[in-house]
């Protein structure tokens, strides 16, 4: 570990996210020079939830800063299921749009699950559709959810050995817990998935070489749940009277952990960085698929001409 | 536990499979009486591998015995990718076919992964397509792989408490290990997935209330890896000089286990029983979807007539 993304034993997600964004921007420039195209991110925001508005604005800004095109759609909170569906279907067909992000949560009355499924897997830069979940479960190429990818990126940047490691994931959400467990399994960790029904969570946690806390409960993981020398990744973020806190009692856990993410400034900043990365990956795959199709068509035409067959 | 599916501490998969088949046959009769249709299973066999031929014959026989229609397609070992694809596409469109099973393994030279994806999720009675894997990962309704479903059916038939139980799955195949882990998680077990890179597998195993051995290694799980009173499900089956054996040293493990599956006669017989069950579930869902579509069409027609709108 070179300490580049560390402040003492704290993993610096802000610095690493900056590096991922810069790397992505350089790769975007290379892609654009090679293909004459720019990756494009479409953000769909329904209603006027202030937190969502801030978050979407940040995604758009970083996307433009990385050299991508910005395709934003704002719908009123009163938009019907059909109206949102129509926008998503349009964006799915738009060749300028590499990735589609439907900002959640949606206003009450809209069926988010059904709307997310309208995003084709090839443009599912949030990795939330059922097909993307299947590609992840089966270890096939596809777009992975951003926060879980950010967790792995953080661990990799700090050379945390995952092969054979005992990894404990606390929480089993579709967005974080389940996909992060799949990604850790693909890296050959022995993975235990814990949740609200787990008996003696402290004891399970104490056996972990790597803990990923994604339970959504402030300060759930106590300092003495952490094995000496373990690596702790805290995905939680909660606004409390004492300021922003995560799922882990960070100060106490840091006494024992070899490495730990701060809250804020740990996993949080990684999410948008991985979204930019996914948008580039999607643009590349779409370009390659189109190139392959054109090549096949030309090849077939050539073969036909050569043999004289219709 | 009423001992109906037990012989001492051995879980009797043969007896339970018979019960599932009989229950399915009764439900098929009810479905046919109500709808005028029979569920239909299409088995696709490519080549002349003797073991596959025996297995497919058994599936067809049990399907007919349960009151379902049999749609079998036999292709020569020399069949091309396109020829197999064409058969699958035809069956996908055939309204008489509720479920499609592509018998694996396929002869060398065919891309099984690509062919399996041609089966629509609604007819994927083996639960092997990427979309089915995504439906399972996201906990949405869908067809689940047969062997993992059979494992859960066996545990349920013996009233094994899964909520909060420490479940250890050994093996992470797409067919068994990964889906059985998902199903145990849905039943609120704390699930640990182990594999060839797991350090000190014996120790992990000794903490398990429920062990599912699906590693594909004869006699891997030793007797002293089993906690006193644990439940052991052995998915392995290997032909050895000493006869058929599983992934578990059954005799030694039975000294400590509260319940254990024999090999053969444990998980094995459950697989085809769950295939029949899946075919019925698929037929019901297809009928309901068609009914809903017809209802919607009539309703729309009525609404149009009422308002006079075009």
XYZ file of C-alpha atoms in Angstrom:
620
model
C 0.000 0.000 0.000
C 1.489 3.280 -1.076
C -0.624 5.482 1.133
C -1.844 7.469 -1.835
C -5.484 7.008 -0.893
C -4.967 6.873 2.855
C -4.913 9.190 5.785
C -3.486 7.036 8.546
C -5.642 3.892 8.445
C -8.522 5.718 6.792
C -9.230 4.858 3.147
C -9.682 8.112 1.266
C -12.653 7.596 -1.058
C -12.597 11.215 -2.128
C -9.034 10.989 -3.456
C -9.659 7.621 -5.098
C -12.900 8.834 -6.696
C -10.979 11.768 -8.145
C -8.439 9.377 -9.625
C -11.189 7.178 -11.126
C -12.842 10.264 -12.633
C -9.540 11.452 -14.121
C -8.763 8.000 -15.495
C -12.266 7.817 -16.965
C -11.920 11.272 -18.524
C -8.640 10.226 -20.184
C -10.290 7.058 -21.507
C -13.284 9.044 -22.739
C -10.925 11.318 -24.667
C -9.221 8.278 -26.205
C -12.605 6.737 -27.100
C -13.820 9.963 -28.692
C -10.598 10.379 -30.703
C -10.862 6.787 -31.940
C -14.580 6.646 -32.710
C -15.696 10.228 -33.245
C -18.334 9.740 -30.552
C -18.896 10.845 -27.003
C -20.412 8.620 -24.309
C -23.729 10.112 -23.187
C -25.472 9.823 -19.833
C -29.221 10.361 -19.534
C -30.435 11.243 -16.041
C -34.180 11.032 -15.456
C -35.509 12.962 -12.475
C -39.188 12.836 -11.533
C -40.496 15.444 -9.090
C -38.704 17.988 -6.962
C -37.190 16.121 -4.037
C -34.318 18.447 -3.052
C -31.837 15.683 -2.165
C -32.464 13.922 -5.490
C -32.095 17.201 -7.373
C -28.711 17.873 -5.749
C -27.559 14.347 -6.457
C -28.616 14.420 -10.125
C -26.985 17.836 -10.603
C -23.732 16.409 -9.267
C -23.916 13.414 -11.628
C -24.556 15.661 -14.636
C -21.726 18.010 -13.730
C -19.193 15.206 -13.291
C -20.371 13.575 -16.493
C -19.741 16.745 -18.506
C -16.404 17.267 -16.733
C -15.359 13.795 -17.904
C -16.107 14.697 -21.526
C -19.476 12.955 -21.813
C -22.694 14.400 -23.169
C -25.505 15.240 -20.782
C -29.065 14.151 -21.624
C -31.262 15.234 -18.768
C -35.011 14.757 -18.483
C -37.002 16.399 -15.726
C -40.604 15.295 -15.215
C -43.114 16.805 -12.791
C -44.020 14.910 -9.595
C -47.457 14.439 -11.143
C -46.062 12.478 -14.128
C -47.926 9.231 -14.784
C -46.367 5.783 -15.054
C -46.936 5.912 -18.830
C -45.259 9.302 -19.174
C -42.119 8.145 -17.363
C -42.184 4.888 -19.354
C -42.337 6.822 -22.607
C -39.268 8.880 -21.719
C -37.310 5.755 -20.781
C -38.324 3.990 -24.005
C -37.221 6.995 -26.050
C -33.848 7.125 -24.307
C -33.450 3.349 -24.763
C -33.732 3.852 -28.537
C -31.556 6.987 -28.716
C -28.109 6.132 -30.144
C -26.590 9.242 -28.495
C -27.480 7.881 -25.059
C -24.983 5.303 -23.744
C -26.385 5.044 -20.239
C -29.713 5.725 -18.534
C -30.091 6.542 -14.866
C -33.552 6.750 -13.326
C -33.071 8.661 -10.070
C -34.710 6.860 -7.143
C -36.809 7.099 -5.095
C -39.730 8.026 -7.368
C -42.788 9.934 -6.145
C -45.450 7.738 -4.520
C -47.821 6.143 -7.016
C -45.135 5.250 -9.549
C -43.981 1.629 -9.823
C -40.185 2.012 -9.767
C -39.572 -1.720 -10.239
C -41.520 -1.835 -13.507
C -39.943 1.389 -14.811
C -36.363 0.263 -14.107
C -36.985 -2.825 -16.272
C -37.543 -0.558 -19.304
C -33.839 0.282 -19.267
C -32.014 -2.126 -21.601
C -29.205 -4.050 -19.851
C -26.719 -2.473 -22.293
C -27.609 1.013 -20.953
C -28.264 0.041 -17.328
C -25.399 2.064 -15.824
C -26.913 1.713 -12.337
C -26.934 -2.097 -12.738
C -30.403 -2.366 -11.230
C -32.428 -4.261 -13.838
C -33.243 -7.940 -13.389
C -31.152 -8.859 -16.412
C -28.132 -7.000 -14.985
C -28.651 -8.836 -11.673
C -28.682 -12.132 -13.605
C -25.502 -11.249 -15.503
C -23.825 -10.523 -12.169
C -25.166 -13.699 -10.533
C -23.918 -15.803 -13.449
C -20.580 -13.969 -13.641
C -21.221 -12.833 -17.219
C -20.066 -9.498 -18.626
C -22.468 -6.695 -17.769
C -22.864 -3.418 -15.928
C -22.509 -3.748 -12.142
C -24.266 -1.541 -9.558
C -22.149 1.528 -8.765
C -21.834 1.433 -4.980
C -20.781 -2.260 -4.827
C -18.252 -1.635 -7.632
C -16.960 1.324 -5.659
C -16.454 -0.897 -2.607
C -14.336 -3.339 -4.649
C -12.405 -0.459 -6.244
C -11.586 0.870 -2.764
C -10.414 -2.549 -1.565
C -8.301 -3.040 -4.697
C -6.726 0.402 -4.459
C -5.506 -0.580 -0.985
C -4.323 -4.023 -2.091
C -6.671 -5.792 0.310
C -6.301 -9.523 -0.364
C -9.731 -10.998 -1.124
C -8.793 -14.489 -2.301
C -9.700 -16.884 0.500
C -10.538 -14.014 2.845
C -13.501 -14.319 5.200
C -15.777 -11.536 4.006
C -18.874 -10.634 5.979
C -21.551 -8.516 4.313
C -24.117 -6.981 6.660
C -27.329 -6.217 4.760
C -28.950 -7.884 1.780
C -30.432 -5.070 -0.286
C -30.705 -5.324 -4.092
C -28.657 -2.123 -4.372
C -25.722 -2.969 -2.151
C -25.664 -6.057 0.061
C -26.507 -8.749 -2.469
C -24.399 -7.432 -5.363
C -21.378 -6.718 -3.144
C -21.590 -10.322 -1.888
C -21.562 -11.557 -5.502
C -18.559 -9.390 -6.371
C -16.624 -10.605 -3.317
C -17.466 -14.204 -4.238
C -16.145 -13.625 -7.757
C -12.905 -12.481 -6.167
C -12.746 -15.834 -4.351
C -13.599 -14.617 -0.867
C -15.579 -16.900 1.445
C -18.683 -14.774 1.804
C -21.192 -14.679 4.668
C -24.342 -12.616 4.170
C -25.894 -11.330 7.405
C -29.126 -9.433 8.012
C -31.703 -8.544 10.619
C -32.442 -12.197 11.386
C -28.800 -13.165 11.900
C -28.136 -14.586 15.350
C -25.084 -13.204 17.162
C -24.022 -10.784 14.456
C -21.139 -9.600 16.681
C -19.641 -13.095 16.732
C -19.949 -13.505 12.940
C -18.369 -10.088 12.460
C -15.425 -10.922 14.741
C -14.380 -13.715 12.371
C -14.256 -11.415 9.334
C -11.091 -10.358 7.546
C -13.218 -7.917 5.554
C -16.482 -6.389 6.804
C -18.854 -4.525 4.476
C -21.518 -2.780 6.550
C -24.599 -1.976 4.466
C -27.391 -2.483 6.969
C -28.729 1.067 6.997
C -28.544 1.324 10.805
C -26.445 4.077 12.358
C -23.585 2.782 14.495
C -24.706 -0.849 14.302
C -21.186 -2.275 14.144
C -19.429 -1.785 17.484
C -15.699 -1.415 17.875
C -15.294 -4.779 19.587
C -17.068 -6.546 16.694
C -13.984 -5.860 14.587
C -11.135 -8.360 14.525
C -7.669 -6.931 15.087
C -6.254 -6.123 11.642
C -9.554 -6.451 9.747
C -10.616 -4.160 6.897
C -13.903 -2.315 7.427
C -15.952 -0.729 4.637
C -18.887 1.356 5.808
C -21.600 1.919 3.199
C -24.068 3.536 5.612
C -24.663 7.261 5.846
C -27.062 8.770 8.369
C -27.737 12.334 9.376
C -27.752 12.539 13.194
C -27.478 15.272 15.802
C -23.794 14.387 15.979
C -23.390 14.923 12.221
C -23.082 12.343 9.448
C -22.402 8.831 10.720
C -22.202 5.422 9.091
C -23.274 1.888 10.039
C -20.043 1.503 12.007
C -18.854 3.139 15.242
C -15.883 4.436 13.283
C -13.701 5.777 16.080
C -13.944 2.578 18.134
C -13.582 0.295 15.092
C -10.517 2.223 13.902
C -8.726 1.168 17.106
C -8.683 -2.409 15.847
C -9.048 -2.226 12.070
C -6.045 -2.190 9.748
C -8.028 -0.105 7.279
C -11.410 1.575 7.526
C -13.501 3.953 5.422
C -14.485 7.288 6.954
C -18.062 8.609 6.768
C -18.380 10.860 4.863
C -15.558 10.654 2.309
C -15.273 6.863 2.087
C -17.657 4.844 -0.093
C -19.932 7.818 -0.869
C -17.755 9.620 -3.416
C -17.022 6.337 -5.216
C -20.607 5.871 -6.382
C -20.698 8.681 -8.962
C -17.144 7.874 -10.088
C -18.246 4.295 -10.862
C -21.327 5.651 -12.677
C -19.032 7.581 -15.032
C -16.911 4.462 -15.488
C -20.043 2.392 -16.278
C -21.210 4.956 -18.833
C -17.887 4.680 -20.657
C -18.007 0.861 -20.506
C -21.546 0.963 -21.931
C -20.511 3.338 -24.750
C -17.588 1.095 -25.685
C -19.726 -2.051 -25.721
C -22.406 -0.353 -27.841
C -19.797 0.882 -30.292
C -18.160 -2.549 -30.531
C -21.516 -4.267 -31.042
C -22.377 -1.848 -33.830
C -18.929 -2.271 -35.363
C -19.278 -6.059 -35.245
C -22.701 -5.865 -36.896
C -21.352 -3.616 -39.675
C -18.338 -5.856 -40.134
C -20.537 -8.947 -40.363
C -22.775 -7.214 -42.913
C -19.761 -6.196 -45.024
C -18.214 -9.621 -44.651
C -21.439 -11.313 -45.718
C -21.738 -8.917 -48.668
C -18.137 -9.676 -49.626
C -18.667 -13.407 -49.289
C -21.818 -13.183 -51.380
C -19.973 -11.199 -54.062
C -17.132 -13.721 -54.026
C -19.282 -16.797 -54.444
C -21.870 -15.128 -56.605
C -24.590 -16.447 -54.258
C -27.657 -14.231 -53.674
C -41.422 -34.193 12.045
C -43.795 -37.033 11.406
C -41.217 -39.450 10.059
C -43.131 -39.833 6.813
C -40.078 -39.057 4.689
C -37.500 -40.494 7.032
C -35.742 -43.732 7.682
C -34.049 -43.164 11.037
C -32.208 -39.871 10.556
C -32.068 -40.278 6.781
C -34.267 -37.941 4.737
C -36.069 -40.022 2.145
C -35.930 -38.058 -1.110
C -37.490 -40.908 -3.028
C -40.645 -40.897 -0.896
C -40.861 -37.103 -0.894
C -40.348 -36.921 -4.667
C -43.204 -39.390 -5.092
C -45.417 -37.162 -2.957
C -44.453 -34.049 -4.962
C -45.205 -35.900 -8.206
C -48.595 -37.038 -6.897
C -49.450 -33.556 -5.653
C -48.405 -32.104 -9.009
C -50.495 -34.678 -10.901
C -53.554 -33.739 -8.814
C -52.945 -30.042 -9.503
C -52.442 -30.737 -13.221
C -55.829 -32.515 -13.291
C -57.429 -29.517 -11.580
C -55.752 -27.096 -14.016
C -56.868 -29.124 -17.027
C -60.451 -29.349 -15.738
C -60.542 -25.590 -15.169
C -58.830 -24.416 -18.352
C -59.264 -27.209 -20.901
C -55.479 -27.287 -21.347
C -52.641 -29.557 -20.389
C -49.220 -28.322 -19.321
C -46.631 -29.444 -21.877
C -42.931 -30.162 -21.394
C -40.519 -29.997 -24.328
C -37.282 -31.929 -23.836
C -34.504 -31.199 -26.325
C -31.799 -33.861 -26.598
C -28.805 -33.356 -28.893
C -26.658 -36.404 -29.671
C -26.636 -39.898 -28.217
C -24.925 -39.668 -24.850
C -26.383 -42.735 -23.052
C -26.674 -41.077 -19.618
C -28.485 -38.058 -21.088
C -30.812 -40.356 -23.051
C -31.764 -42.271 -19.885
C -32.296 -39.038 -17.977
C -34.472 -37.462 -20.683
C -36.522 -40.663 -21.000
C -37.205 -40.555 -17.269
C -38.297 -36.907 -17.435
C -40.655 -37.610 -20.334
C -42.157 -40.644 -18.619
C -42.813 -38.804 -15.361
C -44.237 -35.838 -17.254
C -46.776 -38.048 -19.034
C -47.568 -39.876 -15.784
C -48.421 -36.487 -14.216
C -50.931 -35.729 -16.983
C -48.730 -33.387 -19.020
C -48.101 -33.520 -22.743
C -44.712 -34.640 -24.028
C -42.959 -32.599 -26.749
C -39.657 -34.278 -27.412
C -37.055 -33.183 -29.957
C -34.064 -35.376 -30.748
C -31.252 -33.849 -32.808
C -28.170 -35.655 -34.099
C -24.792 -35.031 -32.434
C -23.794 -33.308 -35.686
C -26.534 -30.662 -35.340
C -25.246 -27.109 -35.827
C -25.717 -24.215 -33.417
C -28.289 -22.732 -35.814
C -30.248 -25.980 -36.027
C -30.556 -26.269 -32.241
C -31.381 -22.560 -32.025
C -34.165 -22.981 -34.563
C -35.771 -25.799 -32.558
C -35.631 -23.743 -29.353
C -37.117 -20.692 -31.083
C -39.950 -22.819 -32.461
C -40.703 -24.284 -29.028
C -40.552 -20.802 -27.482
C -43.373 -19.719 -29.801
C -45.466 -22.904 -29.465
C -48.486 -22.261 -27.213
C -48.780 -26.003 -26.428
C -45.325 -25.964 -24.819
C -45.322 -24.655 -21.236
C -41.729 -25.525 -20.413
C -38.528 -26.129 -22.373
C -35.644 -28.226 -21.122
C -32.391 -28.315 -23.075
C -30.575 -31.405 -21.808
C -26.982 -30.630 -20.864
C -24.160 -31.234 -21.535
C -24.321 -30.576 -25.284
C -21.906 -32.162 -27.773
C -18.596 -30.303 -28.134
C -18.727 -27.397 -30.581
C -22.143 -26.145 -29.458
C -22.335 -23.028 -27.278
C -24.681 -24.152 -24.505
C -24.675 -20.736 -22.805
C -25.964 -18.952 -25.897
C -28.571 -21.644 -26.630
C -29.984 -21.641 -23.083
C -30.650 -17.879 -23.439
C -33.087 -18.617 -26.295
C -35.483 -20.126 -23.769
C -37.914 -17.405 -22.605
C -37.900 -16.948 -18.810
C -41.599 -17.898 -18.768
C -40.729 -21.377 -20.135
C -37.353 -21.794 -18.417
C -38.348 -24.771 -16.237
C -34.693 -25.529 -15.492
C -34.236 -21.955 -14.211
C -30.898 -21.593 -16.006
C -31.283 -18.465 -18.128
C -29.702 -15.192 -17.084
C -33.113 -13.579 -16.659
C -34.236 -16.419 -14.342
C -31.023 -15.974 -12.329
C -31.813 -12.250 -12.048
C -35.387 -12.922 -10.923
C -34.018 -15.225 -8.223
C -31.311 -12.744 -7.171
C -33.888 -9.957 -6.874
C -36.449 -12.182 -5.136
C -39.017 -11.684 -7.891
C -41.468 -14.363 -9.032
C -39.913 -16.734 -11.534
C -38.906 -20.325 -12.190
C -36.156 -21.573 -9.866
C -33.535 -24.209 -10.754
C -34.824 -27.704 -9.933
C -32.098 -29.151 -7.713
C -31.900 -26.112 -5.388
C -35.717 -26.080 -5.135
C -35.584 -29.772 -4.300
C -33.113 -29.074 -1.470
C -35.483 -26.500 0.070
C -38.465 -28.847 -0.399
C -36.566 -31.578 1.487
C -35.679 -29.201 4.332
C -39.270 -27.956 4.551
C -40.732 -31.457 4.520
C -38.624 -32.170 7.609
C -39.515 -28.883 9.314
C -35.889 -27.774 9.433
C -35.892 -24.218 10.839
C -34.087 -21.923 8.397
C -34.877 -18.508 9.885
C -31.684 -17.261 11.537
C -29.957 -20.610 10.991
C -26.289 -20.660 10.036
C -26.363 -22.250 6.598
C -23.129 -23.214 4.869
C -23.196 -23.921 1.137
C -20.123 -25.710 -0.228
C -19.773 -25.014 -3.948
C -20.738 -22.011 -6.078
C -21.961 -23.451 -9.379
C -24.657 -21.681 -11.420
C -26.755 -24.867 -11.242
C -26.692 -25.559 -7.523
C -24.423 -23.651 -5.142
C -25.293 -20.060 -6.029
C -29.056 -20.540 -6.398
C -29.366 -22.657 -3.235
C -27.547 -19.870 -1.347
C -30.086 -17.348 -2.688
C -33.023 -19.545 -1.686
C -31.632 -20.040 1.849
C -31.105 -16.280 2.144
C -34.722 -15.683 1.122
C -35.701 -17.975 3.973
C -33.754 -15.712 6.330
C -30.814 -18.005 6.985
C -27.383 -16.461 7.542
C -25.624 -17.902 4.511
C -21.922 -18.599 4.014
C -20.775 -19.634 0.534
C -17.615 -21.754 0.495
C -15.544 -23.035 -2.411
C -12.142 -24.358 -3.396
C -10.360 -21.216 -2.138
C -12.021 -21.281 1.281
C -9.500 -21.490 4.114
C -10.255 -24.049 6.826
C -13.448 -25.382 5.327
C -13.738 -27.888 8.200
C -13.945 -25.058 10.737
C -16.568 -23.138 8.723
C -18.578 -26.331 8.360
C -18.468 -27.072 12.110
C -20.371 -23.853 12.789
C -23.221 -24.748 10.428
C -26.743 -25.614 11.522
C -27.450 -26.611 7.917
C -24.810 -27.823 5.456
C -25.501 -28.107 1.729
C -22.631 -29.949 0.057
C -22.500 -29.250 -3.678
C -18.780 -29.211 -4.356
C -18.643 -32.145 -6.744
C -15.882 -33.889 -4.760
C -16.515 -37.396 -3.455
C -16.366 -37.663 0.343
C -15.114 -34.088 0.811
C -17.113 -33.450 3.984
C -15.731 -35.559 6.836
C -17.788 -36.793 9.766
C -16.051 -34.524 12.267
C -16.833 -31.456 10.123
C -20.471 -31.845 11.137
C -21.767 -30.150 14.255
C -23.735 -32.353 16.640
C -27.399 -31.989 15.650
C -26.764 -30.293 12.284
C -28.750 -31.039 9.131
C -26.710 -32.244 6.149
C -27.913 -32.161 2.540
C -25.627 -33.917 0.067
C -26.084 -32.844 -3.560
C -23.044 -34.759 -4.846
C -23.234 -38.073 -6.647
C -20.126 -39.920 -7.796
C -19.650 -43.397 -9.208
C -16.752 -45.068 -7.348
C -15.454 -48.600 -6.886
C -17.385 -48.624 -3.624
C -20.626 -47.710 -5.459
C -22.434 -44.378 -5.597
C -21.201 -41.846 -3.050
C -21.888 -38.169 -2.394
C -19.801 -35.161 -1.353
C -20.198 -36.240 2.291
C -18.771 -39.202 4.201
C -22.340 -40.194 4.954
C -21.799 -42.926 7.544
C -19.453 -40.818 9.653
C -21.542 -37.639 9.281
C -24.711 -39.509 10.258
C -23.163 -40.204 13.689
C -23.436 -36.495 14.483
C -26.144 -35.104 12.189
C -29.755 -34.826 13.310
C -30.847 -35.333 9.706
C -28.915 -36.261 6.587
C -29.726 -37.153 2.984
C -28.605 -40.549 1.698
C -26.836 -40.936 -1.666
C -28.539 -42.167 -3.760
C -32.159 -41.559 -2.794
C -31.769 -38.112 -1.234
C -31.598 -34.973 -3.362
C -31.372 -36.866 -6.677
C -35.010 -37.941 -7.001
C -36.208 -34.437 -6.086
C -34.815 -32.847 -9.246
C -37.280 -34.344 -11.726
C -40.157 -33.880 -9.270
C -39.376 -30.146 -9.103
C -39.136 -30.038 -12.921
C -42.732 -31.296 -13.128
C -43.762 -28.752 -10.512
C -42.044 -25.954 -12.482
C -43.790 -27.013 -15.692
C -47.172 -26.725 -13.970
C -46.230 -23.332 -12.491
C -45.181 -22.155 -15.974
C -48.440 -23.385 -17.552
C -50.493 -21.583 -14.909
C -48.585 -18.319 -15.334
C -48.907 -18.476 -19.129
C -52.635 -19.141 -18.883
C -53.120 -16.278 -16.409
C -51.103 -13.886 -18.588
C -53.198 -14.796 -21.617
C -56.405 -14.457 -19.600
C -55.300 -11.026 -18.348
C -54.475 -9.908 -21.897
C -57.875 -11.069 -23.170
C -59.606 -9.420 -20.237
C -57.737 -6.158 -20.860
C -58.634 -6.286 -24.565
C -62.340 -6.860 -23.771
C -62.267 -4.195 -21.105
C -60.659 -1.695 -23.478
C -63.181 -2.574 -26.198
C -66.010 -2.063 -23.681
C -64.568 1.253 -22.514
C -64.178 2.398 -26.095
C -67.788 1.420 -26.905
C -69.000 3.217 -23.767
C -67.242 6.492 -24.466
C -67.588 6.350 -28.172
C -63.866 7.074 -28.469
C -61.953 5.555 -31.381
